[in-house]
Amino acid sequence: MLESASAGMFFAVSDDRIMENIRIMENIKAIGILTSGGDAPGMNAAIRAVTRAAIYEGWKVFGIYRGFEGLIGGEIKEFTTESVSNTIQRGGTILKTARSRDFMSPEGRAKAAENLRKFGIDALVVIGGNGSLTGARELAREYDIPCIGLPGTIDNDLYGTDSTIGYDTALNTIVDCVDKIRDTATSHDRIFFVEVMGRDAGFLAQNSAIAAGAEAAIIPEDETDVDQLDQFIGRGIRKSKNSSIVLVSESPKHGGAMHLAERMRVEHPEYDVRVTILGHLQRGGTPSAYDRILASRLGVAAVEALKEGQRNVMMGIDDDHVVYVPFSRAIKQDKVVEPELINVLSILSI
């Protein structure tokens, strides 16, 4: 019986499991890579890292276009090291991405598994968010295919990793936009509600609010009984502060920026209120140095994990160390905004 590390914890690994892992590792001759769900800056850096690390090991690499939808349709092409040249600095994903209704059905997953066999693909690396890793887990469970996940989402909402690929770039994009919006807010004595992505997670709103010096962040995780808009009005607007910036997650829990702005117009008509919805602007752009490094580290680690016989795990980063996070934990456990961050913004917004 040996001990193996996973996400900062240790668990016993039986001799049978060790032999099974060795068998999986020895059987891998080719891997597939796909990106799924929403695109995120740094996905190309991850594709590049996985491709070159696998070729370094002597494995074939197949790029699968348009996510699980492309896997079902057989949109698969063998990659060389040149296939990923001059891509590390590019936003989006060279493999394209799509959401697949067909993959949600047993028939769709059966077709996907058939195409993996047809192209001789022994293992799959999936780059994406919660839904993408859920799809990888189902495929692995039903067809005994080793799958490794890389956390590619600007929302930073996957449990078990300090940061996801694309989050840092999106955060910097938002801060740059808010800095520009503040010029107009100050010039016209206006209150701006700036809506950012993060349907179920407020990391983008909370941290961009701190970084941009905003007066408030309205996020889904702040579940106190206090109305967040009333709290902002009571704390953030004073006679000496005629303009304000409020970062708002797009979460339906509070109705989004448009709903909050309408409430302000009705309940406080004395204020001049405007709304800016950043939308898909947040997804694009050249990935930051941090996202390029993170994607490169996790991409190489994904190949190392397959060499070790790992399966059904997401590669994560914890205290600057690469960790393995079981799909079940990464997908099901909630990653929450630390109360300390909420307190920091509250103190600094006076």
mmCIF file of C-alpha atoms in Angstrom:
data_model
loop_
_atom_site.group_PDB
_atom_site.id
_atom_site.type_symbol
_atom_site.label_atom_id
_atom_site.label_comp_id
_atom_site.label_asym_id
_atom_site.label_seq_id
_atom_site.Cartn_x
_atom_site.Cartn_y
_atom_site.Cartn_z
ATOM 1 C CA MET A 1 0.000 0.000 0.000
ATOM 2 C CA LEU A 2 1.398 3.388 -1.003
ATOM 3 C CA GLU A 3 0.387 6.975 -0.301
ATOM 4 C CA SER A 4 -0.506 9.453 -3.060
ATOM 5 C CA ALA A 5 -1.098 13.212 -2.823
ATOM 6 C CA SER A 6 -4.250 14.858 -4.142
ATOM 7 C CA ALA A 7 -5.255 18.490 -3.676
ATOM 8 C CA GLY A 8 -3.173 18.891 -0.557
ATOM 9 C CA MET A 9 -4.433 15.690 1.088
ATOM 10 C CA PHE A 10 -3.101 12.133 1.196
ATOM 11 C CA PHE A 11 -5.047 8.968 0.597
ATOM 12 C CA ALA A 12 -4.177 5.292 0.481
ATOM 13 C CA VAL A 13 -3.623 3.700 -2.918
ATOM 14 C CA SER A 14 -3.970 -0.074 -3.155
ATOM 15 C CA ASP A 15 -1.502 -2.280 -5.014
ATOM 16 C CA ASP A 16 -4.297 -3.200 -7.451
ATOM 17 C CA ARG A 17 -4.888 0.467 -8.206
ATOM 18 C CA ILE A 18 -1.166 1.007 -8.752
ATOM 19 C CA MET A 19 -1.043 -1.863 -11.252
ATOM 20 C CA GLU A 20 -4.129 -0.482 -13.015
ATOM 21 C CA ASN A 21 -2.492 2.941 -13.261
ATOM 22 C CA ILE A 22 0.651 1.387 -14.748
ATOM 23 C CA ARG A 23 -1.486 -0.480 -17.289
ATOM 24 C CA ILE A 24 -3.254 2.749 -18.306
ATOM 25 C CA MET A 25 0.033 4.621 -18.642
ATOM 26 C CA GLU A 26 1.662 1.912 -20.748
ATOM 27 C CA ASN A 27 -1.353 1.716 -23.058
ATOM 28 C CA ILE A 28 -1.382 5.431 -23.927
ATOM 29 C CA LYS A 29 -0.002 6.070 -27.384
ATOM 30 C CA ALA A 30 -2.219 9.005 -28.432
ATOM 31 C CA ILE A 31 -4.254 11.667 -26.656
ATOM 32 C CA GLY A 32 -6.977 14.058 -27.723
ATOM 33 C CA ILE A 33 -7.443 17.692 -26.663
ATOM 34 C CA LEU A 34 -10.631 19.728 -26.792
ATOM 35 C CA THR A 35 -11.915 23.040 -25.468
ATOM 36 C CA SER A 36 -15.527 23.267 -24.390
ATOM 37 C CA GLY A 37 -18.007 25.805 -23.067
ATOM 38 C CA GLY A 38 -17.145 29.495 -22.960
ATOM 39 C CA ASP A 39 -13.753 30.511 -24.329
ATOM 40 C CA ALA A 40 -11.160 31.922 -21.948
ATOM 41 C CA PRO A 41 -7.852 33.722 -22.569
ATOM 42 C CA GLY A 42 -5.028 31.234 -22.052
ATOM 43 C CA MET A 43 -6.785 28.246 -23.596
ATOM 44 C CA ASN A 44 -4.354 28.348 -26.524
ATOM 45 C CA ALA A 45 -1.412 28.344 -24.128
ATOM 46 C CA ALA A 46 -2.909 25.227 -22.513
ATOM 47 C CA ILE A 47 -3.436 23.525 -25.893
ATOM 48 C CA ARG A 48 0.160 24.327 -26.792
ATOM 49 C CA ALA A 49 1.514 22.959 -23.517
ATOM 50 C CA VAL A 50 -0.448 19.700 -23.683
ATOM 51 C CA THR A 51 0.486 19.176 -27.333
ATOM 52 C CA ARG A 52 4.201 19.716 -26.894
ATOM 53 C CA ALA A 53 4.441 17.834 -23.589
ATOM 54 C CA ALA A 54 2.704 14.818 -25.149
ATOM 55 C CA ILE A 55 4.909 14.895 -28.265
ATOM 56 C CA TYR A 56 7.926 15.134 -25.954
ATOM 57 C CA GLU A 57 6.774 11.836 -24.438
ATOM 58 C CA GLY A 58 6.505 10.275 -27.882
ATOM 59 C CA TRP A 59 2.692 10.287 -28.008
ATOM 60 C CA LYS A 60 0.514 11.314 -30.898
ATOM 61 C CA VAL A 61 -1.778 14.287 -30.320
ATOM 62 C CA PHE A 62 -5.153 14.918 -31.900
ATOM 63 C CA GLY A 63 -6.886 18.286 -31.775
ATOM 64 C CA ILE A 64 -10.668 17.955 -31.522
ATOM 65 C CA TYR A 65 -12.505 20.957 -32.934
ATOM 66 C CA ARG A 66 -15.706 22.491 -31.471
ATOM 67 C CA GLY A 67 -15.629 20.627 -28.190
ATOM 68 C CA PHE A 68 -17.794 17.581 -27.552
ATOM 69 C CA GLU A 69 -19.904 18.516 -30.566
ATOM 70 C CA GLY A 70 -16.847 18.140 -32.784
ATOM 71 C CA LEU A 71 -15.938 14.878 -31.077
ATOM 72 C CA ILE A 72 -19.350 13.496 -31.995
ATOM 73 C CA GLY A 73 -18.984 14.797 -35.567
ATOM 74 C CA GLY A 74 -15.439 13.514 -36.016
ATOM 75 C CA GLU A 75 -13.838 16.973 -36.433
ATOM 76 C CA ILE A 76 -10.451 15.614 -35.414
ATOM 77 C CA LYS A 77 -6.986 16.395 -36.768
ATOM 78 C CA GLU A 78 -3.540 15.184 -35.782
ATOM 79 C CA PHE A 79 -1.407 17.947 -34.289
ATOM 80 C CA THR A 80 2.330 18.490 -34.591
ATOM 81 C CA THR A 81 4.474 20.885 -32.596
ATOM 82 C CA GLU A 82 4.092 23.350 -35.490
ATOM 83 C CA SER A 83 0.302 23.202 -35.106
ATOM 84 C CA VAL A 84 0.589 25.211 -31.911
ATOM 85 C CA SER A 85 3.382 27.585 -32.952
ATOM 86 C CA ASN A 86 2.665 31.296 -32.459
ATOM 87 C CA THR A 87 -0.443 30.618 -30.363
ATOM 88 C CA ILE A 88 0.576 31.294 -26.758
ATOM 89 C CA GLN A 89 -0.242 35.014 -27.100
ATOM 90 C CA ARG A 90 -3.609 34.536 -28.804
ATOM 91 C CA GLY A 91 -6.960 34.831 -27.051
ATOM 92 C CA GLY A 92 -9.902 32.524 -27.710
ATOM 93 C CA THR A 93 -9.189 28.941 -28.750
ATOM 94 C CA ILE A 94 -7.697 27.642 -31.994
ATOM 95 C CA LEU A 95 -9.726 24.458 -31.473
ATOM 96 C CA LYS A 96 -12.980 26.457 -31.430
ATOM 97 C CA THR A 97 -15.622 25.674 -28.849
ATOM 98 C CA ALA A 98 -19.312 24.854 -28.754
ATOM 99 C CA ARG A 99 -21.996 23.655 -26.398
ATOM 100 C CA SER A 100 -23.388 20.245 -27.332
ATOM 101 C CA ARG A 101 -26.932 19.121 -26.612
ATOM 102 C CA ASP A 102 -26.232 15.813 -28.356
ATOM 103 C CA PHE A 103 -23.444 14.985 -25.911
ATOM 104 C CA MET A 104 -25.953 15.155 -23.066
ATOM 105 C CA SER A 105 -27.630 12.025 -24.441
ATOM 106 C CA PRO A 106 -26.276 8.443 -24.129
ATOM 107 C CA GLU A 107 -26.386 8.171 -27.910
ATOM 108 C CA GLY A 108 -24.224 11.261 -28.327
ATOM 109 C CA ARG A 109 -21.633 10.029 -25.843
ATOM 110 C CA ALA A 110 -21.593 6.623 -27.552
ATOM 111 C CA LYS A 111 -20.766 8.328 -30.854
ATOM 112 C CA ALA A 112 -18.050 10.368 -29.158
ATOM 113 C CA ALA A 113 -16.474 7.230 -27.680
ATOM 114 C CA GLU A 114 -16.679 5.518 -31.065
ATOM 115 C CA ASN A 115 -14.733 8.354 -32.684
ATOM 116 C CA LEU A 116 -12.068 8.192 -29.993
ATOM 117 C CA ARG A 117 -11.591 4.517 -30.812
ATOM 118 C CA LYS A 118 -11.659 5.208 -34.539
ATOM 119 C CA PHE A 119 -8.765 7.684 -34.291
ATOM 120 C CA GLY A 120 -6.842 5.546 -31.790
ATOM 121 C CA ILE A 121 -7.136 8.117 -29.005
ATOM 122 C CA ASP A 122 -6.363 6.492 -25.651
ATOM 123 C CA ALA A 123 -6.959 9.456 -23.317
ATOM 124 C CA LEU A 124 -8.623 12.867 -23.403
ATOM 125 C CA VAL A 125 -7.659 16.276 -22.031
ATOM 126 C CA VAL A 126 -10.657 18.590 -21.647
ATOM 127 C CA ILE A 127 -10.144 22.331 -21.139
ATOM 128 C CA GLY A 128 -13.200 24.159 -19.827
ATOM 129 C CA GLY A 129 -15.448 24.906 -16.899
ATOM 130 C CA ASN A 130 -17.982 23.091 -14.773
ATOM 131 C CA GLY A 131 -20.114 21.737 -17.623
ATOM 132 C CA SER A 132 -17.077 20.615 -19.614
ATOM 133 C CA LEU A 133 -15.616 18.657 -16.708
ATOM 134 C CA THR A 134 -19.029 17.122 -16.043
ATOM 135 C CA GLY A 135 -19.071 15.879 -19.633
ATOM 136 C CA ALA A 136 -15.556 14.467 -19.280
ATOM 137 C CA ARG A 137 -16.542 12.662 -16.096
ATOM 138 C CA GLU A 138 -19.564 11.038 -17.748
ATOM 139 C CA LEU A 139 -17.530 9.915 -20.750
ATOM 140 C CA ALA A 140 -14.838 8.462 -18.503
ATOM 141 C CA ARG A 141 -17.382 6.688 -16.325
ATOM 142 C CA GLU A 142 -19.352 5.130 -19.178
ATOM 143 C CA TYR A 143 -16.488 4.134 -21.503
ATOM 144 C CA ASP A 144 -13.444 3.710 -19.239
ATOM 145 C CA ILE A 145 -11.553 6.498 -21.009
ATOM 146 C CA PRO A 146 -8.862 8.281 -18.960
ATOM 147 C CA CYS A 147 -9.812 11.971 -18.835
ATOM 148 C CA ILE A 148 -7.878 14.891 -17.398
ATOM 149 C CA GLY A 149 -9.440 18.324 -16.962
ATOM 150 C CA LEU A 150 -7.853 21.753 -17.137
ATOM 151 C CA PRO A 151 -9.803 24.612 -15.476
ATOM 152 C CA GLY A 152 -10.503 27.031 -18.317
ATOM 153 C CA THR A 153 -13.106 29.617 -17.297
ATOM 154 C CA ILE A 154 -13.018 33.341 -16.554
ATOM 155 C CA ASP A 155 -15.464 32.877 -13.651
ATOM 156 C CA ASN A 156 -12.841 31.250 -11.365
ATOM 157 C CA ASP A 157 -15.605 29.096 -9.898
ATOM 158 C CA LEU A 158 -14.034 25.607 -9.956
ATOM 159 C CA TYR A 159 -13.286 24.165 -6.537
ATOM 160 C CA GLY A 160 -9.756 23.004 -5.747
ATOM 161 C CA THR A 161 -7.738 25.584 -7.669
ATOM 162 C CA ASP A 162 -6.730 29.061 -6.554
ATOM 163 C CA SER A 163 -7.174 30.389 -10.081
ATOM 164 C CA THR A 164 -8.630 29.201 -13.368
ATOM 165 C CA ILE A 165 -7.158 29.791 -16.816
ATOM 166 C CA GLY A 166 -8.515 33.101 -18.145
ATOM 167 C CA TYR A 167 -9.582 34.612 -14.842
ATOM 168 C CA ASP A 168 -6.590 36.917 -14.415
ATOM 169 C CA THR A 169 -6.900 38.296 -17.948
ATOM 170 C CA ALA A 170 -10.643 38.909 -17.574
ATOM 171 C CA LEU A 171 -10.051 40.634 -14.247
ATOM 172 C CA ASN A 172 -7.515 42.990 -15.799
ATOM 173 C CA THR A 173 -9.863 43.696 -18.728
ATOM 174 C CA ILE A 174 -12.653 44.675 -16.329
ATOM 175 C CA VAL A 175 -10.375 46.916 -14.265
ATOM 176 C CA ASP A 176 -9.190 48.699 -17.411
ATOM 177 C CA CYS A 177 -12.808 49.306 -18.468
ATOM 178 C CA VAL A 178 -13.870 50.534 -15.023
ATOM 179 C CA ASP A 179 -10.943 52.964 -14.909
ATOM 180 C CA LYS A 180 -12.256 54.531 -18.125
ATOM 181 C CA ILE A 181 -15.875 54.558 -16.939
ATOM 182 C CA ARG A 182 -14.852 56.365 -13.762
ATOM 183 C CA ASP A 183 -13.672 59.357 -15.815
ATOM 184 C CA THR A 184 -17.221 59.860 -17.101
ATOM 185 C CA ALA A 185 -18.822 59.049 -13.730
ATOM 186 C CA THR A 186 -16.703 61.713 -12.039
ATOM 187 C CA SER A 187 -17.199 64.295 -14.770
ATOM 188 C CA HIS A 188 -20.996 63.993 -14.622
ATOM 189 C CA ASP A 189 -21.509 63.118 -10.947
ATOM 190 C CA ARG A 190 -23.118 59.821 -11.926
ATOM 191 C CA ILE A 191 -23.568 56.409 -10.378
ATOM 192 C CA PHE A 192 -22.546 53.632 -12.754
ATOM 193 C CA PHE A 193 -23.673 50.043 -12.328
ATOM 194 C CA VAL A 194 -21.145 47.929 -14.240
ATOM 195 C CA GLU A 195 -22.314 44.381 -14.892
ATOM 196 C CA VAL A 196 -19.685 41.667 -15.266
ATOM 197 C CA MET A 197 -19.838 37.929 -15.865
ATOM 198 C CA GLY A 198 -20.234 35.489 -13.015
ATOM 199 C CA ARG A 199 -23.735 34.042 -12.976
ATOM 200 C CA ASP A 200 -23.122 31.921 -9.883
ATOM 201 C CA ALA A 201 -19.798 33.316 -8.689
ATOM 202 C CA GLY A 202 -18.778 36.822 -7.686
ATOM 203 C CA PHE A 203 -14.992 36.573 -7.971
ATOM 204 C CA LEU A 204 -14.780 38.895 -10.992
ATOM 205 C CA ALA A 205 -17.078 41.512 -9.474
ATOM 206 C CA GLN A 206 -15.570 41.425 -5.990
ATOM 207 C CA ASN A 207 -11.910 41.516 -6.948
ATOM 208 C CA SER A 208 -12.300 43.991 -9.810
ATOM 209 C CA ALA A 209 -14.190 46.270 -7.409
ATOM 210 C CA ILE A 210 -11.239 46.189 -5.011
ATOM 211 C CA ALA A 211 -8.676 46.661 -7.789
ATOM 212 C CA ALA A 212 -10.574 49.532 -9.438
ATOM 213 C CA GLY A 213 -11.420 51.320 -6.210
ATOM 214 C CA ALA A 214 -15.165 50.846 -6.694
ATOM 215 C CA GLU A 215 -17.639 51.755 -3.990
ATOM 216 C CA ALA A 216 -19.452 48.411 -3.891
ATOM 217 C CA ALA A 217 -19.779 44.932 -5.388
ATOM 218 C CA ILE A 218 -23.105 43.150 -5.540
ATOM 219 C CA ILE A 219 -22.467 39.425 -5.784
ATOM 220 C CA PRO A 220 -24.487 36.199 -5.387
ATOM 221 C CA GLU A 221 -22.330 34.926 -2.483
ATOM 222 C CA ASP A 222 -23.245 37.841 -0.188
ATOM 223 C CA GLU A 223 -26.269 36.124 1.327
ATOM 224 C CA THR A 224 -26.839 38.238 4.418
ATOM 225 C CA ASP A 225 -30.306 39.491 5.217
ATOM 226 C CA VAL A 226 -29.205 43.035 4.396
ATOM 227 C CA ASP A 227 -30.328 44.304 0.992
ATOM 228 C CA GLN A 228 -27.064 44.909 -0.894
ATOM 229 C CA LEU A 229 -28.406 47.952 -2.750
ATOM 230 C CA ASP A 230 -29.699 49.546 0.459
ATOM 231 C CA GLN A 231 -26.359 48.817 2.083
ATOM 232 C CA PHE A 232 -24.564 50.581 -0.758
ATOM 233 C CA ILE A 233 -26.846 53.602 -0.529
ATOM 234 C CA GLY A 234 -26.338 53.836 3.214
ATOM 235 C CA ARG A 235 -22.583 53.408 3.089
ATOM 236 C CA GLY A 236 -21.238 54.378 -0.287
ATOM 237 C CA ILE A 237 -22.956 57.666 -1.120
ATOM 238 C CA ARG A 238 -22.103 60.708 0.961
ATOM 239 C CA LYS A 239 -22.351 64.436 0.426
ATOM 240 C CA SER A 240 -18.640 64.428 -0.411
ATOM 241 C CA LYS A 241 -18.977 61.586 -2.957
ATOM 242 C CA ASN A 242 -21.212 62.504 -5.870
ATOM 243 C CA SER A 243 -20.092 59.729 -8.222
ATOM 244 C CA SER A 244 -19.834 56.013 -7.581
ATOM 245 C CA ILE A 245 -19.017 52.754 -9.336
ATOM 246 C CA VAL A 246 -20.832 49.556 -8.408
ATOM 247 C CA LEU A 247 -19.671 46.214 -9.811
ATOM 248 C CA VAL A 248 -22.552 43.771 -10.302
ATOM 249 C CA SER A 249 -22.421 40.051 -11.065
ATOM 250 C CA GLU A 250 -24.872 39.000 -13.764
ATOM 251 C CA SER A 251 -26.526 36.638 -11.271
ATOM 252 C CA PRO A 252 -30.333 36.387 -11.395
ATOM 253 C CA LYS A 253 -30.383 36.431 -7.568
ATOM 254 C CA HIS A 254 -30.454 40.242 -7.553
ATOM 255 C CA GLY A 255 -31.724 40.833 -11.095
ATOM 256 C CA GLY A 256 -28.539 42.218 -12.637
ATOM 257 C CA ALA A 257 -27.400 45.781 -13.243
ATOM 258 C CA MET A 258 -30.485 46.888 -15.197
ATOM 259 C CA HIS A 259 -32.833 45.837 -12.388
ATOM 260 C CA LEU A 260 -30.710 47.520 -9.715
ATOM 261 C CA ALA A 261 -30.436 50.724 -11.734
ATOM 262 C CA GLU A 262 -34.208 50.820 -12.183
ATOM 263 C CA ARG A 263 -34.636 50.412 -8.435
ATOM 264 C CA MET A 264 -32.294 53.349 -7.913
ATOM 265 C CA ARG A 265 -34.280 55.529 -10.320
ATOM 266 C CA VAL A 266 -37.527 54.710 -8.507
ATOM 267 C CA GLU A 267 -36.288 54.741 -4.910
ATOM 268 C CA HIS A 268 -33.655 57.489 -5.259
ATOM 269 C CA PRO A 269 -34.569 59.740 -8.203
ATOM 270 C CA GLU A 270 -32.136 62.364 -6.947
ATOM 271 C CA TYR A 271 -29.214 60.381 -8.405
ATOM 272 C CA ASP A 272 -28.131 60.259 -12.054
ATOM 273 C CA VAL A 273 -27.766 56.538 -12.804
ATOM 274 C CA ARG A 274 -26.186 54.761 -15.776
ATOM 275 C CA VAL A 275 -25.563 51.105 -16.660
ATOM 276 C CA THR A 276 -22.679 49.509 -18.540
ATOM 277 C CA ILE A 277 -22.826 45.795 -19.349
ATOM 278 C CA LEU A 278 -19.356 44.607 -20.343
ATOM 279 C CA GLY A 279 -20.604 41.295 -21.742
ATOM 280 C CA HIS A 280 -18.323 39.255 -23.991
ATOM 281 C CA LEU A 281 -15.690 41.974 -23.983
ATOM 282 C CA GLN A 282 -14.437 40.221 -20.839
ATOM 283 C CA ARG A 283 -13.687 36.955 -22.633
ATOM 284 C CA GLY A 284 -11.407 38.322 -25.335
ATOM 285 C CA GLY A 285 -7.941 39.725 -25.571
ATOM 286 C CA THR A 286 -4.332 38.686 -25.222
ATOM 287 C CA PRO A 287 -3.850 36.465 -22.163
ATOM 288 C CA SER A 288 -1.879 37.936 -19.296
ATOM 289 C CA ALA A 289 1.565 36.608 -18.357
ATOM 290 C CA TYR A 290 0.016 34.910 -15.328
ATOM 291 C CA ASP A 291 -2.578 33.070 -17.435
ATOM 292 C CA ARG A 292 0.070 31.974 -19.944
ATOM 293 C CA ILE A 293 2.266 30.585 -17.183
ATOM 294 C CA LEU A 294 -0.658 28.933 -15.378
ATOM 295 C CA ALA A 295 -1.924 27.312 -18.585
ATOM 296 C CA SER A 296 1.563 26.117 -19.490
ATOM 297 C CA ARG A 297 2.173 24.588 -16.058
ATOM 298 C CA LEU A 298 -1.186 22.846 -15.928
ATOM 299 C CA GLY A 299 -0.878 21.623 -19.530
ATOM 300 C CA VAL A 300 2.448 19.929 -18.858
ATOM 301 C CA ALA A 301 1.081 18.593 -15.562
ATOM 302 C CA ALA A 302 -1.873 17.016 -17.411
ATOM 303 C CA VAL A 303 0.504 14.890 -19.468
ATOM 304 C CA GLU A 304 2.502 14.027 -16.343
ATOM 305 C CA ALA A 305 -0.757 12.950 -14.684
ATOM 306 C CA LEU A 306 -1.570 10.618 -17.564
ATOM 307 C CA LYS A 307 1.948 9.167 -17.348
ATOM 308 C CA GLU A 308 1.273 8.408 -13.687
ATOM 309 C CA GLY A 309 -1.959 6.645 -14.590
ATOM 310 C CA GLN A 310 -4.235 9.360 -13.185
ATOM 311 C CA ARG A 311 -7.787 9.684 -14.487
ATOM 312 C CA ASN A 312 -10.908 11.663 -13.713
ATOM 313 C CA VAL A 313 -8.968 14.521 -12.140
ATOM 314 C CA MET A 314 -8.693 18.233 -12.797
ATOM 315 C CA MET A 315 -5.298 19.877 -12.611
ATOM 316 C CA GLY A 316 -5.355 22.769 -10.171
ATOM 317 C CA ILE A 317 -3.024 25.224 -8.480
ATOM 318 C CA ASP A 318 -2.926 25.443 -4.678
ATOM 319 C CA ASP A 319 -0.445 27.744 -2.928
ATOM 320 C CA ASP A 320 1.590 27.798 -6.178
ATOM 321 C CA HIS A 321 1.770 23.997 -6.301
ATOM 322 C CA VAL A 322 0.114 21.843 -8.971
ATOM 323 C CA VAL A 323 -2.474 19.487 -7.460
ATOM 324 C CA TYR A 324 -4.860 16.791 -8.640
ATOM 325 C CA VAL A 325 -8.516 17.465 -7.851
ATOM 326 C CA PRO A 326 -11.044 14.656 -8.448
ATOM 327 C CA PHE A 327 -13.777 15.683 -10.884
ATOM 328 C CA SER A 328 -16.389 15.004 -8.218
ATOM 329 C CA ARG A 329 -14.860 17.634 -5.921
ATOM 330 C CA ALA A 330 -14.079 20.206 -8.612
ATOM 331 C CA ILE A 331 -17.619 20.080 -9.984
ATOM 332 C CA LYS A 332 -19.823 19.565 -6.938
ATOM 333 C CA GLN A 333 -18.155 21.566 -4.177
ATOM 334 C CA ASP A 334 -18.790 25.295 -4.088
ATOM 335 C CA LYS A 335 -15.899 27.718 -4.266
ATOM 336 C CA VAL A 336 -16.832 30.777 -2.261
ATOM 337 C CA VAL A 337 -15.648 34.357 -2.149
ATOM 338 C CA GLU A 338 -13.751 34.835 1.086
ATOM 339 C CA PRO A 339 -15.548 37.095 3.606
ATOM 340 C CA GLU A 340 -12.223 38.912 4.036
ATOM 341 C CA LEU A 341 -12.524 40.269 0.482
ATOM 342 C CA ILE A 342 -16.026 41.578 1.168
ATOM 343 C CA ASN A 343 -14.734 43.234 4.351
ATOM 344 C CA VAL A 344 -11.755 44.807 2.544
ATOM 345 C CA LEU A 345 -14.039 46.485 0.006
ATOM 346 C CA SER A 346 -16.410 47.609 2.744
ATOM 347 C CA ILE A 347 -13.583 49.308 4.644
ATOM 348 C CA LEU A 348 -11.982 50.943 1.618
ATOM 349 C CA SER A 349 -15.194 52.281 0.096
ATOM 350 C CA ILE A 350 -15.866 54.880 2.790
#
